[in-house]
């Protein structure tokens, strides 16, 4: 009885004409850059023989050529460590892939405040606060950075390693904080 049902279904399909087949698989985007612990959603689309395009993301078999760099689950790629990996989707014997670059979070900017301070007496001080801005758009108090503080006119004001400026004489001094190649805004 089961064989008869199967034969009937097959006959019905062949009587209705050709059943569209997947003739091309595309993974989108074809490349992506993410941060360690960051994510990107990939989709797998199947172009059918009748021209229809189907989203087969949930049905595709997803793999990464290096799970230690980028892990994938149902098209969701997670950055594990800095490096490059190729994530592939397979569906009905067709394959496509995406090049994934996993980068580390990097310092992109330093903001010191106040941007302007008036010291009215020799020996008076102002403590600058500092905010570090990273590539993942997080902002911190720069605890993980080695900051080098500088005054462009140490005869007017000095600044110590904690960002405290001290008036030495009348005049204007510009204070900056630097971490590697990243230089803060000017503060006077």
PDB file of C-alpha atoms in Angstrom:
ATOM      1  CA  UNK A   1       0.000   0.000   0.000  1.00  0.00           C
ATOM      2  CA  UNK A   2       2.870   2.393   0.796  1.00  0.00           C
ATOM      3  CA  UNK A   3       4.491   1.644  -2.585  1.00  0.00           C
ATOM      4  CA  UNK A   4       1.246   2.484  -4.374  1.00  0.00           C
ATOM      5  CA  UNK A   5       1.039   5.865  -2.618  1.00  0.00           C
ATOM      6  CA  UNK A   6       4.650   6.647  -3.546  1.00  0.00           C
ATOM      7  CA  UNK A   7       4.047   5.689  -7.198  1.00  0.00           C
ATOM      8  CA  UNK A   8       0.950   7.883  -7.347  1.00  0.00           C
ATOM      9  CA  UNK A   9       2.866  10.907  -6.005  1.00  0.00           C
ATOM     10  CA  UNK A  10       5.675  10.370  -8.524  1.00  0.00           C
ATOM     11  CA  UNK A  11       3.180  10.016 -11.383  1.00  0.00           C
ATOM     12  CA  UNK A  12       1.403  13.217 -10.328  1.00  0.00           C
ATOM     13  CA  UNK A  13       4.695  15.138 -10.370  1.00  0.00           C
ATOM     14  CA  UNK A  14       5.638  13.877 -13.815  1.00  0.00           C
ATOM     15  CA  UNK A  15       2.162  14.617 -15.203  1.00  0.00           C
ATOM     16  CA  UNK A  16       2.377  18.214 -13.979  1.00  0.00           C
ATOM     17  CA  UNK A  17       5.559  18.861 -15.971  1.00  0.00           C
ATOM     18  CA  UNK A  18       9.142  19.303 -14.927  1.00  0.00           C
ATOM     19  CA  UNK A  19       9.742  19.931 -11.254  1.00  0.00           C
ATOM     20  CA  UNK A  20      12.012  22.988 -10.917  1.00  0.00           C
ATOM     21  CA  UNK A  21      15.505  22.174  -9.673  1.00  0.00           C
ATOM     22  CA  UNK A  22      18.076  24.253  -7.915  1.00  0.00           C
ATOM     23  CA  UNK A  23      20.642  25.172 -10.572  1.00  0.00           C
ATOM     24  CA  UNK A  24      22.706  27.774  -8.712  1.00  0.00           C
ATOM     25  CA  UNK A  25      23.482  28.498  -5.065  1.00  0.00           C
ATOM     26  CA  UNK A  26      24.604  31.951  -3.913  1.00  0.00           C
ATOM     27  CA  UNK A  27      25.868  32.964  -0.478  1.00  0.00           C
ATOM     28  CA  UNK A  28      25.376  36.614   0.412  1.00  0.00           C
ATOM     29  CA  UNK A  29      27.411  38.557   1.298  1.00  0.00           C
ATOM     30  CA  UNK A  30      30.318  36.981  -0.599  1.00  0.00           C
ATOM     31  CA  UNK A  31      32.740  38.479   1.912  1.00  0.00           C
ATOM     32  CA  UNK A  32      32.525  40.114   5.315  1.00  0.00           C
ATOM     33  CA  UNK A  33      34.746  41.548   8.018  1.00  0.00           C
ATOM     34  CA  UNK A  34      33.711  41.033  11.619  1.00  0.00           C
ATOM     35  CA  UNK A  35      35.320  41.510  14.993  1.00  0.00           C
ATOM     36  CA  UNK A  36      36.267  38.803  17.473  1.00  0.00           C
ATOM     37  CA  UNK A  37      32.944  37.868  19.155  1.00  0.00           C
ATOM     38  CA  UNK A  38      31.119  39.771  16.392  1.00  0.00           C
ATOM     39  CA  UNK A  39      28.536  38.197  14.109  1.00  0.00           C
ATOM     40  CA  UNK A  40      27.300  38.392  10.542  1.00  0.00           C
ATOM     41  CA  UNK A  41      24.268  36.670   9.019  1.00  0.00           C
ATOM     42  CA  UNK A  42      24.900  34.925   5.700  1.00  0.00           C
ATOM     43  CA  UNK A  43      22.053  33.837   3.467  1.00  0.00           C
ATOM     44  CA  UNK A  44      21.954  31.053   0.907  1.00  0.00           C
ATOM     45  CA  UNK A  45      19.731  31.570  -2.131  1.00  0.00           C
ATOM     46  CA  UNK A  46      18.898  28.933  -4.684  1.00  0.00           C
ATOM     47  CA  UNK A  47      18.112  29.936  -8.269  1.00  0.00           C
ATOM     48  CA  UNK A  48      15.610  27.420  -9.577  1.00  0.00           C
ATOM     49  CA  UNK A  49      15.436  26.156 -13.165  1.00  0.00           C
ATOM     50  CA  UNK A  50      12.202  28.110 -13.632  1.00  0.00           C
ATOM     51  CA  UNK A  51      13.930  31.365 -12.550  1.00  0.00           C
ATOM     52  CA  UNK A  52      12.452  31.527  -9.071  1.00  0.00           C
ATOM     53  CA  UNK A  53      14.882  32.359  -6.268  1.00  0.00           C
ATOM     54  CA  UNK A  54      14.377  30.584  -2.962  1.00  0.00           C
ATOM     55  CA  UNK A  55      15.958  31.348   0.410  1.00  0.00           C
ATOM     56  CA  UNK A  56      17.474  28.038   1.514  1.00  0.00           C
ATOM     57  CA  UNK A  57      19.539  29.416   4.404  1.00  0.00           C
ATOM     58  CA  UNK A  58      17.841  27.181   6.987  1.00  0.00           C
ATOM     59  CA  UNK A  59      18.080  24.075   4.773  1.00  0.00           C
ATOM     60  CA  UNK A  60      21.699  24.450   3.639  1.00  0.00           C
ATOM     61  CA  UNK A  61      24.574  22.640   5.310  1.00  0.00           C
ATOM     62  CA  UNK A  62      27.000  25.292   6.591  1.00  0.00           C
ATOM     63  CA  UNK A  63      30.698  24.703   7.278  1.00  0.00           C
ATOM     64  CA  UNK A  64      33.777  26.756   8.074  1.00  0.00           C
ATOM     65  CA  UNK A  65      37.223  25.781   6.855  1.00  0.00           C
ATOM     66  CA  UNK A  66      38.589  27.002  10.212  1.00  0.00           C
ATOM     67  CA  UNK A  67      36.239  26.888  13.208  1.00  0.00           C
ATOM     68  CA  UNK A  68      39.035  28.338  15.356  1.00  0.00           C
ATOM     69  CA  UNK A  69      38.724  31.600  13.338  1.00  0.00           C
ATOM     70  CA  UNK A  70      35.035  31.722  12.356  1.00  0.00           C
ATOM     71  CA  UNK A  71      32.279  29.400  13.512  1.00  0.00           C
ATOM     72  CA  UNK A  72      28.998  29.055  11.611  1.00  0.00           C
ATOM     73  CA  UNK A  73      25.550  27.829  12.596  1.00  0.00           C
ATOM     74  CA  UNK A  74      22.662  28.022  10.107  1.00  0.00           C
ATOM     75  CA  UNK A  75      24.334  30.952   8.320  1.00  0.00           C
ATOM     76  CA  UNK A  76      25.188  32.927  11.460  1.00  0.00           C
ATOM     77  CA  UNK A  77      28.963  33.431  11.517  1.00  0.00           C
ATOM     78  CA  UNK A  78      30.715  34.309  14.787  1.00  0.00           C
ATOM     79  CA  UNK A  79      34.278  35.617  14.957  1.00  0.00           C
ATOM     80  CA  UNK A  80      36.355  33.408  17.252  1.00  0.00           C
ATOM     81  CA  UNK A  81      39.931  34.639  16.686  1.00  0.00           C
ATOM     82  CA  UNK A  82      41.785  37.034  14.401  1.00  0.00           C
ATOM     83  CA  UNK A  83      42.357  35.579  10.931  1.00  0.00           C
ATOM     84  CA  UNK A  84      40.687  34.538   7.692  1.00  0.00           C
ATOM     85  CA  UNK A  85      38.253  31.703   7.052  1.00  0.00           C
ATOM     86  CA  UNK A  86      35.999  30.501   4.258  1.00  0.00           C
ATOM     87  CA  UNK A  87      32.407  29.689   5.191  1.00  0.00           C
ATOM     88  CA  UNK A  88      30.551  27.432   2.762  1.00  0.00           C
ATOM     89  CA  UNK A  89      26.937  26.496   2.183  1.00  0.00           C
ATOM     90  CA  UNK A  90      25.908  23.273   0.442  1.00  0.00           C
ATOM     91  CA  UNK A  91      22.417  22.597  -0.861  1.00  0.00           C
ATOM     92  CA  UNK A  92      21.312  19.799  -3.212  1.00  0.00           C
ATOM     93  CA  UNK A  93      24.890  19.191  -4.319  1.00  0.00           C
ATOM     94  CA  UNK A  94      25.613  22.849  -5.075  1.00  0.00           C
ATOM     95  CA  UNK A  95      28.067  24.952  -3.061  1.00  0.00           C
ATOM     96  CA  UNK A  96      29.023  28.583  -2.628  1.00  0.00           C
ATOM     97  CA  UNK A  97      31.127  30.334  -0.041  1.00  0.00           C
ATOM     98  CA  UNK A  98      31.978  33.600   1.639  1.00  0.00           C
ATOM     99  CA  UNK A  99      35.388  34.918   2.639  1.00  0.00           C
ATOM    100  CA  UNK A 100      35.344  35.967   6.293  1.00  0.00           C
ATOM    101  CA  UNK A 101      37.981  38.171   7.900  1.00  0.00           C
ATOM    102  CA  UNK A 102      37.955  38.350  11.679  1.00  0.00           C
ATOM    103  CA  UNK A 103      39.664  41.422  13.099  1.00  0.00           C
ATOM    104  CA  UNK A 104      40.463  42.530  16.610  1.00  0.00           C
ATOM    105  CA  UNK A 105      38.879  45.571  18.211  1.00  0.00           C
ATOM    106  CA  UNK A 106      41.212  48.537  17.744  1.00  0.00           C
ATOM    107  CA  UNK A 107      41.461  51.972  19.269  1.00  0.00           C
ATOM    108  CA  UNK A 108      40.160  54.602  16.851  1.00  0.00           C
ATOM    109  CA  UNK A 109      39.971  57.777  18.906  1.00  0.00           C
ATOM    110  CA  UNK A 110      40.771  59.500  22.187  1.00  0.00           C
ATOM    111  CA  UNK A 111      38.663  62.290  23.655  1.00  0.00           C
ATOM    112  CA  UNK A 112      39.985  64.424  26.526  1.00  0.00           C
ATOM    113  CA  UNK A 113      37.840  66.822  28.530  1.00  0.00           C
ATOM    114  CA  UNK A 114      37.518  69.573  29.418  1.00  0.00           C
ATOM    115  CA  UNK A 115      38.563  70.905  26.036  1.00  0.00           C
ATOM    116  CA  UNK A 116      39.296  74.270  27.613  1.00  0.00           C
ATOM    117  CA  UNK A 117      40.337  75.168  31.149  1.00  0.00           C
ATOM    118  CA  UNK A 118      41.477  78.464  32.616  1.00  0.00           C
ATOM    119  CA  UNK A 119      44.014  78.263  35.424  1.00  0.00           C
ATOM    120  CA  UNK A 120      44.324  81.603  37.220  1.00  0.00           C
ATOM    121  CA  UNK A 121      47.323  80.976  39.479  1.00  0.00           C
ATOM    122  CA  UNK A 122      50.693  79.292  39.223  1.00  0.00           C
ATOM    123  CA  UNK A 123      50.404  75.815  40.768  1.00  0.00           C
ATOM    124  CA  UNK A 124      46.678  75.530  40.065  1.00  0.00           C
ATOM    125  CA  UNK A 125      45.696  72.208  38.467  1.00  0.00           C
ATOM    126  CA  UNK A 126      43.050  70.689  36.246  1.00  0.00           C
ATOM    127  CA  UNK A 127      42.478  66.962  35.873  1.00  0.00           C
ATOM    128  CA  UNK A 128      41.543  65.868  32.360  1.00  0.00           C
ATOM    129  CA  UNK A 129      39.215  62.923  31.836  1.00  0.00           C
ATOM    130  CA  UNK A 130      39.824  60.651  28.901  1.00  0.00           C
ATOM    131  CA  UNK A 131      37.554  58.446  26.801  1.00  0.00           C
ATOM    132  CA  UNK A 132      38.847  55.850  24.355  1.00  0.00           C
ATOM    133  CA  UNK A 133      36.660  55.020  21.353  1.00  0.00           C
ATOM    134  CA  UNK A 134      37.084  51.609  19.717  1.00  0.00           C
ATOM    135  CA  UNK A 135      36.265  50.111  16.325  1.00  0.00           C
ATOM    136  CA  UNK A 136      33.259  48.270  17.780  1.00  0.00           C
ATOM    137  CA  UNK A 137      31.932  51.698  18.900  1.00  0.00           C
ATOM    138  CA  UNK A 138      32.469  50.989  22.587  1.00  0.00           C
ATOM    139  CA  UNK A 139      33.811  53.759  24.783  1.00  0.00           C
ATOM    140  CA  UNK A 140      35.889  53.242  27.911  1.00  0.00           C
ATOM    141  CA  UNK A 141      38.014  55.224  30.317  1.00  0.00           C
ATOM    142  CA  UNK A 142      41.176  53.956  28.525  1.00  0.00           C
ATOM    143  CA  UNK A 143      42.130  51.562  31.336  1.00  0.00           C
ATOM    144  CA  UNK A 144      43.622  49.140  28.787  1.00  0.00           C
ATOM    145  CA  UNK A 145      45.682  51.762  26.963  1.00  0.00           C
ATOM    146  CA  UNK A 146      49.100  53.230  27.708  1.00  0.00           C
ATOM    147  CA  UNK A 147      48.549  56.966  27.382  1.00  0.00           C
ATOM    148  CA  UNK A 148      51.321  59.478  26.896  1.00  0.00           C
ATOM    149  CA  UNK A 149      50.268  62.935  28.017  1.00  0.00           C
ATOM    150  CA  UNK A 150      51.984  66.005  26.585  1.00  0.00           C
ATOM    151  CA  UNK A 151      51.928  69.793  26.829  1.00  0.00           C
ATOM    152  CA  UNK A 152      53.130  71.791  23.832  1.00  0.00           C
ATOM    153  CA  UNK A 153      54.347  74.569  26.178  1.00  0.00           C
ATOM    154  CA  UNK A 154      55.792  73.106  29.361  1.00  0.00           C
ATOM    155  CA  UNK A 155      56.973  76.583  30.399  1.00  0.00           C
ATOM    156  CA  UNK A 156      53.270  77.469  30.692  1.00  0.00           C
ATOM    157  CA  UNK A 157      51.705  74.183  31.889  1.00  0.00           C
ATOM    158  CA  UNK A 158      52.956  70.678  32.564  1.00  0.00           C
ATOM    159  CA  UNK A 159      50.875  67.511  32.496  1.00  0.00           C
ATOM    160  CA  UNK A 160      51.619  64.306  34.389  1.00  0.00           C
ATOM    161  CA  UNK A 161      50.976  60.648  33.501  1.00  0.00           C
ATOM    162  CA  UNK A 162      47.546  60.805  35.172  1.00  0.00           C
ATOM    163  CA  UNK A 163      46.359  63.694  32.972  1.00  0.00           C
ATOM    164  CA  UNK A 164      46.696  66.401  35.638  1.00  0.00           C
ATOM    165  CA  UNK A 165      47.894  69.724  34.197  1.00  0.00           C
ATOM    166  CA  UNK A 166      49.628  72.248  36.426  1.00  0.00           C
ATOM    167  CA  UNK A 167      49.980  75.965  35.625  1.00  0.00           C
ATOM    168  CA  UNK A 168      53.634  77.085  35.571  1.00  0.00           C
ATOM    169  CA  UNK A 169      53.304  80.603  34.112  1.00  0.00           C
ATOM    170  CA  UNK A 170      50.921  82.864  32.195  1.00  0.00           C
ATOM    171  CA  UNK A 171      50.114  81.767  28.647  1.00  0.00           C
ATOM    172  CA  UNK A 172      48.356  79.096  26.659  1.00  0.00           C
ATOM    173  CA  UNK A 173      49.355  75.434  26.450  1.00  0.00           C
ATOM    174  CA  UNK A 174      47.786  72.658  24.379  1.00  0.00           C
ATOM    175  CA  UNK A 175      47.462  69.292  26.136  1.00  0.00           C
ATOM    176  CA  UNK A 176      47.091  66.010  24.257  1.00  0.00           C
ATOM    177  CA  UNK A 177      47.012  62.313  25.084  1.00  0.00           C
ATOM    178  CA  UNK A 178      48.472  59.714  22.705  1.00  0.00           C
ATOM    179  CA  UNK A 179      48.195  55.927  22.561  1.00  0.00           C
ATOM    180  CA  UNK A 180      50.326  54.449  19.797  1.00  0.00           C
ATOM    181  CA  UNK A 181      49.500  56.364  16.627  1.00  0.00           C
ATOM    182  CA  UNK A 182      46.175  57.675  17.972  1.00  0.00           C
ATOM    183  CA  UNK A 183      46.253  61.286  19.189  1.00  0.00           C
ATOM    184  CA  UNK A 184      43.457  62.928  21.162  1.00  0.00           C
ATOM    185  CA  UNK A 185      41.730  66.193  20.529  1.00  0.00           C
ATOM    186  CA  UNK A 186      43.539  69.326  21.713  1.00  0.00           C
ATOM    187  CA  UNK A 187      42.682  70.712  25.131  1.00  0.00           C
ATOM    188  CA  UNK A 188      43.823  74.146  26.291  1.00  0.00           C
TER     189      UNK A 188
END
